XYZ file of C-alpha atoms in Angstrom:
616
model
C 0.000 0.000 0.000
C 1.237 3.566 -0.612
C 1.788 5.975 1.461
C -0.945 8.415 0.407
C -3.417 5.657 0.561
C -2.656 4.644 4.012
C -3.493 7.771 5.318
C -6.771 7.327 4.332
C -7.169 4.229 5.799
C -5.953 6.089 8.928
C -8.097 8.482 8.738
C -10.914 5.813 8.983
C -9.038 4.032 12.025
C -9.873 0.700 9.590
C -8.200 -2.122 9.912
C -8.412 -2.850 13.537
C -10.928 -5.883 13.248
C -9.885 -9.322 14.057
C -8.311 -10.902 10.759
C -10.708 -12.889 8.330
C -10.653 -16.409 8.872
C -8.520 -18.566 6.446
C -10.534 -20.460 4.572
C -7.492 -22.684 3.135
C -8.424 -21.893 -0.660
C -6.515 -20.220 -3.310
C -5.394 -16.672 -2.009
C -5.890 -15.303 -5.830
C -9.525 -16.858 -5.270
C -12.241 -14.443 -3.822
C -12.765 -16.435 -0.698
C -12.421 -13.253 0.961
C -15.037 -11.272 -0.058
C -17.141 -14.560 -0.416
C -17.489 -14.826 3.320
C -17.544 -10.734 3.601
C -20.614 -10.948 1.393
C -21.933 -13.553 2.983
C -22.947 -11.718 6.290
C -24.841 -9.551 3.933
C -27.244 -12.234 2.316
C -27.889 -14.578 5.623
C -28.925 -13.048 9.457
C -26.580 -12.393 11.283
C -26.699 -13.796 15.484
C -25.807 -9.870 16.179
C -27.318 -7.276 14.472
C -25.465 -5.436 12.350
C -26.487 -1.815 13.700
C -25.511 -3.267 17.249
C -22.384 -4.061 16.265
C -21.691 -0.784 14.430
C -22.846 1.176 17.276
C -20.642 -0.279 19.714
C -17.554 0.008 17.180
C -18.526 3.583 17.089
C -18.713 3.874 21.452
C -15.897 1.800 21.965
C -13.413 3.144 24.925
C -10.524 4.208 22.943
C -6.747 4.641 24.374
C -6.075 8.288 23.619
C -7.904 11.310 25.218
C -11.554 10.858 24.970
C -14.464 13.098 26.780
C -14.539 13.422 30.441
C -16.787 13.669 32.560
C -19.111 11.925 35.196
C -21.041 8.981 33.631
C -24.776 8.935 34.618
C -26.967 6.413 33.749
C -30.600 6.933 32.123
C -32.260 5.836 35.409
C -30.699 7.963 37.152
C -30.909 10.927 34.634
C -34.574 10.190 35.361
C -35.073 11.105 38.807
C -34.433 14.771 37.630
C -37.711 14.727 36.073
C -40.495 15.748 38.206
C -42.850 14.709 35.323
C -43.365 12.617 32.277
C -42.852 15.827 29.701
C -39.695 16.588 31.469
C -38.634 13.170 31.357
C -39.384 12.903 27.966
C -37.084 15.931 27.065
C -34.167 13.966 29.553
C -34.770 11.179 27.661
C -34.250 13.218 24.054
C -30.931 15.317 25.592
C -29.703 11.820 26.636
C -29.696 10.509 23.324
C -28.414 13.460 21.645
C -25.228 13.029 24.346
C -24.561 9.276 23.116
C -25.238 10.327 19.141
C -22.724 13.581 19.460
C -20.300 11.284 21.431
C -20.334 8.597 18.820
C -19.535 11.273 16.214
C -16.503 12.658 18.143
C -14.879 9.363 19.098
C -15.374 8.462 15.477
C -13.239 11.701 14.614
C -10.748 11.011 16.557
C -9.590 7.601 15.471
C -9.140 9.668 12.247
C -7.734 13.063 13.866
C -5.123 10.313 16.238
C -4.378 8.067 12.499
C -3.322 11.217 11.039
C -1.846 12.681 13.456
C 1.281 9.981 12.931
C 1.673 10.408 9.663
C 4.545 13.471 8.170
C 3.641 15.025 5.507
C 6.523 14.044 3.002
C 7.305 12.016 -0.309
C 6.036 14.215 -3.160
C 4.554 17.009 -3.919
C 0.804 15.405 -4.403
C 1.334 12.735 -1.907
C 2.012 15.575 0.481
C -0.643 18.172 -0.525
C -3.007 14.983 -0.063
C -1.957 14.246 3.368
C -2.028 18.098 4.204
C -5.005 18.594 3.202
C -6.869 15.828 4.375
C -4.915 16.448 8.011
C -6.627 19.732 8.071
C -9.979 18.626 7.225
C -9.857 15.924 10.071
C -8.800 18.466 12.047
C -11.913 20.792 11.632
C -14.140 17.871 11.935
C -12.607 17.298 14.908
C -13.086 20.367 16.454
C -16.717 21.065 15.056
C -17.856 17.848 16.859
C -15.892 18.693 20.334
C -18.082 22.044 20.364
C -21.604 20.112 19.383
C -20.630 17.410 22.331
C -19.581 20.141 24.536
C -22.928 21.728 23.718
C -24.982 18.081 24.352
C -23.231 17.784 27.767
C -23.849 21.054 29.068
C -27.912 20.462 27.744
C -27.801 17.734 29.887
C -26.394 18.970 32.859
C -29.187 21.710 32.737
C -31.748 19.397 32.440
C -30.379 17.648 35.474
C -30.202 20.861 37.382
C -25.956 20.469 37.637
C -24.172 23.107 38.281
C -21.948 22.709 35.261
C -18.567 21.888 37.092
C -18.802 18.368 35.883
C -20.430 17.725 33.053
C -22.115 14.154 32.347
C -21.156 10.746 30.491
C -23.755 8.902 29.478
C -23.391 5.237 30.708
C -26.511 3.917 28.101
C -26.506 2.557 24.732
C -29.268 3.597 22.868
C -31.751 1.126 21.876
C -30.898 -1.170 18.246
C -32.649 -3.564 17.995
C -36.505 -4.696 17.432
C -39.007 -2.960 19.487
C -41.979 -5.066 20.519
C -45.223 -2.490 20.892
C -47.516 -5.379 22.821
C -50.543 -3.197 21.831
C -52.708 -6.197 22.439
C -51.552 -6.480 25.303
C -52.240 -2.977 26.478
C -55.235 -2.729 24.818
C -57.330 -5.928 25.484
C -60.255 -6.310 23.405
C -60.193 -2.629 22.307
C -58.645 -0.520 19.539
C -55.542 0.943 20.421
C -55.686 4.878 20.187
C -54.690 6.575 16.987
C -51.260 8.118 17.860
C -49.945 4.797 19.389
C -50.919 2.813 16.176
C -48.875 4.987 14.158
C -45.810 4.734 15.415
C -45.942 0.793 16.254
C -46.402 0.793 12.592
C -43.827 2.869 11.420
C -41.024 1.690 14.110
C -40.588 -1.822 12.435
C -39.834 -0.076 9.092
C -37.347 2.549 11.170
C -35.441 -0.327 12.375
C -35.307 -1.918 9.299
C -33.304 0.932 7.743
C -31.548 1.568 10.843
C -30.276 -2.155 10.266
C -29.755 -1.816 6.087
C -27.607 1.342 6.911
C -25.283 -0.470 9.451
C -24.886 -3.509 6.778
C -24.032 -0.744 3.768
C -21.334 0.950 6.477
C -19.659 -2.189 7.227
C -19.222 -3.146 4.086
C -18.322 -0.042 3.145
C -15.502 -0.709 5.799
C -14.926 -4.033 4.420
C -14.416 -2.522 0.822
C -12.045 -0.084 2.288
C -9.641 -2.699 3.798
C -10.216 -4.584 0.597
C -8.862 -1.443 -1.399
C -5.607 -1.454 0.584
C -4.891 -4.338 -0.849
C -5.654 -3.605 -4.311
C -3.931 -0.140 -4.480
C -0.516 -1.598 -3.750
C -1.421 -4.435 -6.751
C -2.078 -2.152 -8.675
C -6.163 -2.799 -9.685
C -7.789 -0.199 -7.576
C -6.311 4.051 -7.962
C -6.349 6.004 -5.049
C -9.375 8.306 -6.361
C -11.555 5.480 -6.172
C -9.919 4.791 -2.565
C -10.613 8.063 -1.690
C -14.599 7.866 -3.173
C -15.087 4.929 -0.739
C -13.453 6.750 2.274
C -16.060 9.213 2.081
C -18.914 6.933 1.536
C -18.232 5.391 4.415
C -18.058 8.582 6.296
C -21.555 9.806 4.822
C -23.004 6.612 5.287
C -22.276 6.614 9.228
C -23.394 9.499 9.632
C -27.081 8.616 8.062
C -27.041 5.425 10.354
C -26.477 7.668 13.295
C -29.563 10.243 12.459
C -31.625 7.067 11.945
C -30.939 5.807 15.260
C -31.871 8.727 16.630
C -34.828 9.230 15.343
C -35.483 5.446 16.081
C -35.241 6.409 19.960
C -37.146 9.107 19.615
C -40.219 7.332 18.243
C -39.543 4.807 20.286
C -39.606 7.792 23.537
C -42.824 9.432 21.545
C -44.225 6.141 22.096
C -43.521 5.641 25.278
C -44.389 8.505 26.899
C -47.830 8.924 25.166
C -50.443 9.453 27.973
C -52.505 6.884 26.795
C -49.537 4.231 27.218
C -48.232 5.782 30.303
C -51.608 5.318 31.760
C -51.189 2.073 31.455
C -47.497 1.014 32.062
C -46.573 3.453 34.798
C -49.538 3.433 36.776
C -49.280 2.885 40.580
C -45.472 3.794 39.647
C -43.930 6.035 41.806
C -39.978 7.415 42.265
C -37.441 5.140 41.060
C -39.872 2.045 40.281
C -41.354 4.607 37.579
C -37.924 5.202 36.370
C -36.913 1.415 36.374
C -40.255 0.836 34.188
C -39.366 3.855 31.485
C -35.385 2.679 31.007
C -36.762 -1.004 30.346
C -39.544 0.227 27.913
C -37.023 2.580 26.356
C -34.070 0.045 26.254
C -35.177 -3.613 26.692
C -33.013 -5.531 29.435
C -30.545 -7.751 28.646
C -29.977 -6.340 24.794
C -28.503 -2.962 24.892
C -25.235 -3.208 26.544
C -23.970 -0.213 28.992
C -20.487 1.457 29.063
C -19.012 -0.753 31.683
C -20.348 -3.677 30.166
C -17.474 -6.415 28.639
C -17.282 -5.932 25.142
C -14.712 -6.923 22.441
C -13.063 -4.256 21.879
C -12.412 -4.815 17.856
C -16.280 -6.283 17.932
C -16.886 -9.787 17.116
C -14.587 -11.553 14.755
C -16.263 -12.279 10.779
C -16.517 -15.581 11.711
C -18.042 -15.245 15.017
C -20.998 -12.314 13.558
C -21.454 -14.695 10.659
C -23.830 -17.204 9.258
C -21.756 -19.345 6.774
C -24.717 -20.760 5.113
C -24.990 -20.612 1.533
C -21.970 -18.335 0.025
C -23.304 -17.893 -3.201
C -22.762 -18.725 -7.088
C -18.742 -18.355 -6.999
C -16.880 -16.010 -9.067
C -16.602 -16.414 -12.357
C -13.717 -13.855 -12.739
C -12.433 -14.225 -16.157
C -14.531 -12.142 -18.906
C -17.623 -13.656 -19.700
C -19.291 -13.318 -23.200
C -22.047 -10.626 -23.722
C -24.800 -13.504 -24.224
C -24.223 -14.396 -20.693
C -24.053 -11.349 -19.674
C -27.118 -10.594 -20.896
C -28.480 -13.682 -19.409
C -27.594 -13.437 -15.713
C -29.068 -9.838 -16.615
C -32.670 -10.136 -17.319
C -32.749 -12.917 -14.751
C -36.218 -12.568 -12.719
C -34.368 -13.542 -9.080
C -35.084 -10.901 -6.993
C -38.649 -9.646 -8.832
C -39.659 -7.292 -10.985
C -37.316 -5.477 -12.466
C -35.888 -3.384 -15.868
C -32.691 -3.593 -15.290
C -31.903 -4.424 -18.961
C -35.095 -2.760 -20.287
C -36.461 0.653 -20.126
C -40.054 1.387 -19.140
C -39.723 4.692 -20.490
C -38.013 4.393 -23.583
C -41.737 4.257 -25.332
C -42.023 7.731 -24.711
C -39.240 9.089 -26.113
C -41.082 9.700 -29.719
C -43.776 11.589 -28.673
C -44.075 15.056 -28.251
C -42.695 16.947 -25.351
C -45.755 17.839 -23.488
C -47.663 13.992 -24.321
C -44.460 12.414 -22.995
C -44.745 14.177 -19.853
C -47.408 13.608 -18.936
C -47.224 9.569 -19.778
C -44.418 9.982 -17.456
C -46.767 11.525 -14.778
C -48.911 8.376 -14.972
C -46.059 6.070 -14.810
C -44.994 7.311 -11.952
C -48.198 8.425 -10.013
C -50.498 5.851 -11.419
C -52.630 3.952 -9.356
C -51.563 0.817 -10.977
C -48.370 1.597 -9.742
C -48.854 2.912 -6.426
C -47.052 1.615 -3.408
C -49.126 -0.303 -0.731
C -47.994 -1.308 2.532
C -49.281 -5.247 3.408
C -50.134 -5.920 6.543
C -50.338 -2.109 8.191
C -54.051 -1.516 8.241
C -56.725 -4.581 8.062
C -58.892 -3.751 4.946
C -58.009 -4.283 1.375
C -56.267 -0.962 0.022
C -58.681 1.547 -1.255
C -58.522 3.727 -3.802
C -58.469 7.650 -2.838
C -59.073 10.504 -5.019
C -58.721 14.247 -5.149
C -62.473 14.598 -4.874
C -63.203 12.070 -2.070
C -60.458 15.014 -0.493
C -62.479 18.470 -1.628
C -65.704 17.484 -1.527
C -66.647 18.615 1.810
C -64.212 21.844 2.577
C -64.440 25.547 2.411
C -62.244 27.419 0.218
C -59.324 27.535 2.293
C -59.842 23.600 3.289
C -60.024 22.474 -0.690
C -56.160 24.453 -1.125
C -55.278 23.155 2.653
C -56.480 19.383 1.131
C -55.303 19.537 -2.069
C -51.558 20.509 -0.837
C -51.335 17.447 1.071
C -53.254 15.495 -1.246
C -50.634 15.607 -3.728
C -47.616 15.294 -0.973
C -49.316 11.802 0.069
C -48.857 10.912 -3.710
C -45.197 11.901 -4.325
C -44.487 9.814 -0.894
C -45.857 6.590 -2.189
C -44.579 7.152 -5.485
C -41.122 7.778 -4.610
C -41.491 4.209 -2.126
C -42.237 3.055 -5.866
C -39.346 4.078 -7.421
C -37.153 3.000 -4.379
C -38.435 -0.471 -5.089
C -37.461 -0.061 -8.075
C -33.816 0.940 -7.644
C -33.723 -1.817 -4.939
C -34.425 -4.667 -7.875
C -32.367 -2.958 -10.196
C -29.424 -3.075 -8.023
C -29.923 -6.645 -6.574
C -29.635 -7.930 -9.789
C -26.429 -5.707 -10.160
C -25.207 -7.551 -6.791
C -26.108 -10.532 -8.847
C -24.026 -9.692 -11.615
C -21.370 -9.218 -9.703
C -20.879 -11.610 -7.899
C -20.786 -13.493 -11.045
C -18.500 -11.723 -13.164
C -16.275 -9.734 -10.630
C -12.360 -9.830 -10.812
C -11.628 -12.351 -8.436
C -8.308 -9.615 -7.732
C -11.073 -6.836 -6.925
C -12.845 -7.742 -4.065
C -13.928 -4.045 -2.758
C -16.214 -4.063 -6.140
C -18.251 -6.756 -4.787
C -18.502 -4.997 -1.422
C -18.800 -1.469 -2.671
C -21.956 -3.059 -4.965
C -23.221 -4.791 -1.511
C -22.865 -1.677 0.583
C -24.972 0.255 -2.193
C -27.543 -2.672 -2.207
C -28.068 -1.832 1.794
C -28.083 1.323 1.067
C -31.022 0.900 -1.430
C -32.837 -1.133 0.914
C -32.577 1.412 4.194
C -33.664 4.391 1.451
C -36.589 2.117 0.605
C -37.670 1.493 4.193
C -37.502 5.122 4.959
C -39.776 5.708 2.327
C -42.688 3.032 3.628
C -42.628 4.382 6.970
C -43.338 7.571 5.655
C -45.702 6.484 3.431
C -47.109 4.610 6.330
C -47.154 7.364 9.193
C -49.162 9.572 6.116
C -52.114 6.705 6.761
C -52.369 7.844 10.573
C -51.753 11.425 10.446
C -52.571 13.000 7.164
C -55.272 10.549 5.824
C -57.819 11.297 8.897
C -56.989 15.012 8.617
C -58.069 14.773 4.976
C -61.243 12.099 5.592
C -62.044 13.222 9.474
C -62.109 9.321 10.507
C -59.251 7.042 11.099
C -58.150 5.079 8.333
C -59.709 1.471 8.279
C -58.042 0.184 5.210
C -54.958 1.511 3.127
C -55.739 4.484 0.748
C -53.838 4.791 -2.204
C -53.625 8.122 -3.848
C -55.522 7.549 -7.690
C -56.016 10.856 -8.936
C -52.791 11.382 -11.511
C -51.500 14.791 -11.197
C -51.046 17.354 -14.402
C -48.527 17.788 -16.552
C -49.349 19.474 -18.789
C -49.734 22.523 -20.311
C -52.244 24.720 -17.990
C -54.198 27.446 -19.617
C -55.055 29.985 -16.817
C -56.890 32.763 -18.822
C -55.511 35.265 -17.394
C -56.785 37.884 -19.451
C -60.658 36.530 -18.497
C -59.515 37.452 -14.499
C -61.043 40.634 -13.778
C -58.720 43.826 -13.061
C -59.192 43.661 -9.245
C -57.800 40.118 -9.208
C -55.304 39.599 -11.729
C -53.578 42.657 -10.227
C -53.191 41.123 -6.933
C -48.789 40.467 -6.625
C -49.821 36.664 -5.600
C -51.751 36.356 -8.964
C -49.244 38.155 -11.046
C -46.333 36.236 -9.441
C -48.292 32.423 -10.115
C -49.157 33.760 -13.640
C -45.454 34.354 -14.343
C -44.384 30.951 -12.287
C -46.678 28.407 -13.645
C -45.314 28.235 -17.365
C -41.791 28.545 -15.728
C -43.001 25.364 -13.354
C -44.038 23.572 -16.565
C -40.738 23.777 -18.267
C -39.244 22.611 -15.668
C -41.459 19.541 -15.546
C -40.307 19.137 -19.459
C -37.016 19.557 -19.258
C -36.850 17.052 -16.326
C -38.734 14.335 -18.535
C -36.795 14.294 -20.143
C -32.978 14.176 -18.450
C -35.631 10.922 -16.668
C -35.930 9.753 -20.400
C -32.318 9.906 -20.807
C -30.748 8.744 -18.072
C -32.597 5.729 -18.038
C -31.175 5.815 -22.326
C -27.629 6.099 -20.374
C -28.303 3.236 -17.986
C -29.046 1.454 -20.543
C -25.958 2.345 -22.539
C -24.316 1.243 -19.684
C -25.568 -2.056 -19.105
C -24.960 -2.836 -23.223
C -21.436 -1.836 -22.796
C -20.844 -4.241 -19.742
C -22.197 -6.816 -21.531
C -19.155 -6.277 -24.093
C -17.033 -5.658 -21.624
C -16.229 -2.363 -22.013
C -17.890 -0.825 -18.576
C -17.244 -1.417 -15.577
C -19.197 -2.334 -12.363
C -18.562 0.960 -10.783
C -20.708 2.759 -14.165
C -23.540 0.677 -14.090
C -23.946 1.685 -10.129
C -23.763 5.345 -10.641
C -26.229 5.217 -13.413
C -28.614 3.009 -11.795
C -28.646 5.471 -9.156
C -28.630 8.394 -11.519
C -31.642 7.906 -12.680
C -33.177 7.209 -9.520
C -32.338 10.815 -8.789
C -33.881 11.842 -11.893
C -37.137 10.300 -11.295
C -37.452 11.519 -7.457
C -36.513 15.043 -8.648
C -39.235 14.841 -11.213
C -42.008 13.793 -8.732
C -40.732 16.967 -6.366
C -41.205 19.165 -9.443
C -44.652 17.455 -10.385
C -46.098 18.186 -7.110
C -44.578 21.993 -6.850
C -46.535 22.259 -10.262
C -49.799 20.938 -9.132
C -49.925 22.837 -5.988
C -49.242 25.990 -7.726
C -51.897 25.010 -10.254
C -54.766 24.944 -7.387
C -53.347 27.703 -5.909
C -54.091 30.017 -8.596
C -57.755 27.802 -9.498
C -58.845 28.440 -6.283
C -57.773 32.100 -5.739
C -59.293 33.374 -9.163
C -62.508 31.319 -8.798
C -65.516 31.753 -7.066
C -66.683 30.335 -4.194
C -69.617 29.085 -5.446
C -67.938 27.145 -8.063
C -69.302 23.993 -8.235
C -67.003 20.792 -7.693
C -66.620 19.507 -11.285
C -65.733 22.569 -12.376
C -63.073 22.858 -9.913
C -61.748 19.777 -10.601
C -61.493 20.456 -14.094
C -59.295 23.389 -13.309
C -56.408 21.016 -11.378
C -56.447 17.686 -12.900
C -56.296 16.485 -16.904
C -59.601 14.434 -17.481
């Protein structure tokens, strides 16, 4: 390994993890990253966030916070009632999340620290450079952590000479509601429902986004390897540095906000009625730390852990590896074989859904594209969230029964509800596209490039945490906005039908009458809405062609002129495409019943006013 890419491994404080077990075949083969990608495809005994959480807290040698460490029990007692605990509860978290994020910095700020900047001139700019960034980092997260421990010690009522520790992990794993249990023979209330739906889902990415991050890691030690042979460069090195960093950084925000559901749920009056009642002083506090952290699964500071984390072959199932690695180039009839394979579902991996469009007119192809994406046949449905069979729910069953300012109010969030369970659409979507990718290569990856395989496992965890962020809020919509738009709790799941426009829209603006059309809200939607239109255009079509360059992409890897790496990037390309498109769609529409509504009367009858938002 050179030295430049050393330091970046440094920076990382990688390759501290117990070595991979030998597996006693060739050591050309790509055992290896077999049994790395392995713990990927089969459970593992410890969760994968668990573990990457406690790599994260892990007591390290050189200087680390001080401080008093205080447990969340005992945090508690400061509370003299259930709000206030509830904000304890929230600072607390914040503490351990900041903390993680420091200690994490300084494994790189300590790596670097070591290293002199010598050799020549672009080696050294490297190493000065990214010595300086660590270095910022560094002292950006001491002030946030300085700024969670002193939150805490108000909330506590310290006087601010010491400043607390905490001693509790946050919670990782799965969260069991018991709703039945609390709510015998009745239905659970509203609020409570919500987020024992959603909290399954949260955990679910919580867990995707610790897989992609460790094998991000696992790519990264891979890479070392590779550099100094002479298959990987150091830019590519330097790509999967920082997608490790960004991708730790996402898993900490989602466990965070998986604790603080998981509090929100907790503390809800209706629960508390029921699981603290008759629970006084520190037996109430005893009750809220177990509800909030489950005995005997979330480990506390002082508990004995391995300090590098369990060893691959302890944290893995080594069930079924896999097809092996092929390795040597394959011919593009294979290729194209293993590519339009139906394994994983549904998927147009090697076929465009869109590419029909690309003949017809501007304005007709966008609003096909509309359809595709928003259409009903399309739309995303949760199983198993709400009892009924899904419903369908238009943007009439939504205006029928409001005043003015309740149709815009409806209509708004009407359309917001549809761009949420489109875009858990399209995340499905990417998720097939890029399992079959992960299928490909595992097939026809250089046996010599390992980190590929990983880098296209990471992105496949990646893909599935995005996609589980996107059902839960497609799922908390169903007990928050749906009843706001209905006035009755949801008894089956409603699916948005109503396709939005995107098209041209003729406002007759010269019919509005003087006293109107002067109005600066009027003049400034007349001037916005054909500028909101070309925008929908022009982003048909870069969603026309990057799914043309994925395409592209996946022809030349069949000949063997692309690489891995290119068909990633424009898988996820046009992912981007089509979310931006929906976010533009929606800005489009509710501009469009903004102006309907303010330049109409408010007499006008419902067909009519429906005819002024939506393309019959």
């Amino acid at each position: 390994m050179n030295f430049s890419t050393f330091l970046l491994f440094a920076a990382l404080g990688l390759g501290q993890s117990a070595p991979l077990p030998a597996t006693g075949e060739d050591p050309n083969a790509s055992s290896v990253s077999e049994q790395q990608l392995v713990r990927l495809a089969n459970p593992r005994r410890r969760s994968a966030a668990r573990e990457l959480l406690a790599e994260m807290l892990r007591p390290r040698d050189e200087a680390v916070p001080q401080g008093r460490l205080v447990s969340l029990g005992e945090a508690l007692r400061a509370g003299t009632s259930l709000p206030a605990k509830q904000q304890i509860v929230s600072t607390y978290w914040s503490l351990v999340i900041a903390e993680a994020k420091l200690l994490t910095a300084l494994d790189s700020s300590t790596g670097l620290g070591n290293l002199a900047a010598d050799g020549d001139e672009q080696t050294a700019a490297l190493v000065r450079h990214v010595q300086a960034d660590a270095e910022a980092q560094e002292h950006s997260l001491r002030v946030d952590f300085l700024a969670a421990q002193y939150a805490l010690a108000q909330r506590l009522g310290w006087s601010g000479d010491v400043l607390p520790i905490a001693a509790d992990r946050p919670h990782v794993g799965a969260y069991l509601s018991r709703l039945e249990t609390l709510f015998p023979g009745t239905a659970p209330p509203l609020p409570a429902r919500k987020i024992a739906a959603v909290l399954p889902l949260r955990a679910t990415a919580m867990d995707r986004l610790a897989e992609s991050c460790l094998a991000a890691r696992d790519a990264l030690n891979e890479a070392s390897s590779e550099v100094a042979g002479g298959q990987t460069g150091e830019q590519e090195t330097l790509d999967l540095m920082q997608r490790t960093q960004g991708c730790e950084s996402a898993f900490l925000e989602a466990v965070a906000r998986y604790n603080g559901e998981i509090a929100a749920y907790v503390f809800l009056p209706e629960i508390a009625q029921r699981t603290l009642a008759g629970a006084y002083g520190e037996s109430q506090e005893t009750t809220i730390v177990n509800m909030l952290i489950p005995p005997a699964e979330e480990p506390t500071r002082s508990a004995a852990t391995p300090e590098n984390g369990d060893s691959l072959e302890d944290r893995t199932e080594l069930a079924t590896a896999g097809p092996p690695f092929i390795g040597d180039p394959q011919t593009a009839a294979l290729k194209r074989t293993i590519l339009r394979r139906a394994d994983y579902g549904a998927s147009d991996i090697s076929a465009g859904r869109y590419q029909h469009m690309v003949q017809r007119k501007a304005v007709e192809g966008a609003q096909l594209l509309a359809v595709e994406l928003f259409g009903s046949a399309n739309a995303y449905v949760a199983d198993g969230v709400l009892s009924g069979s899904p419903r369908p729910l238009t943007l009439e069953d939504c205006v029928r029964s409001q005043d003015p300012l309740g149709k815009l109010t409806a209509i708004r969030e009407y359309w917001i509800l549809a761009a949420r369970q489109a875009k858990a659409q399209v995340f499905q979507n990417q998720l097939a596209r890029l399992k079959e990718l992960e299928f490909v290569a595992r097939q026809f990856g250089p046996p010599e490039e390992n980190s590929i395989m990983l880098l296209v496992a990471s992105d496949v965890q990646r893909a599935a945490a995005e996609l589980a962020e996107a059902e839960a809020e497609a799922v908390e919509d169903q007990f928050v906005a749906i009843p706001r738009l209905l006035g009755e709790p949801p008894q089956a799941w409603q699916f948005m039908a109503t396709n939005p426009h995107a098209g041209e829209y003729n406002m007759k603006f010269d019919r509005q009458p003087p006293e109107i059309a002067s109005q600066p809200e009027i003049q400034l939607l007349h001037q916005s809405l054909p500028l909101l239109h070309q925008a929908i255009l022009s982003r048909t079509r870069a969603v026309l062609e990057s799914e043309a360059a994925r395409l592209a992409s996946v022809d030349a890897f069949t000949r063997g002129d692309n690489s891995i790496q290119a068909l990633l990037a424009a898988t996820k390309a046009q992912t981007s495409e089509e979310l931006r498109l929906i976010n533009d769609t929606v800005r489009y529409n509710r501009a469009i019943a903004e102006y309907a509504l303010s330049v109409s009367p408010s007499n006008l009858s419902l067909e009519r006013l429906l005819g002024a938002l939506i393309l019959r």
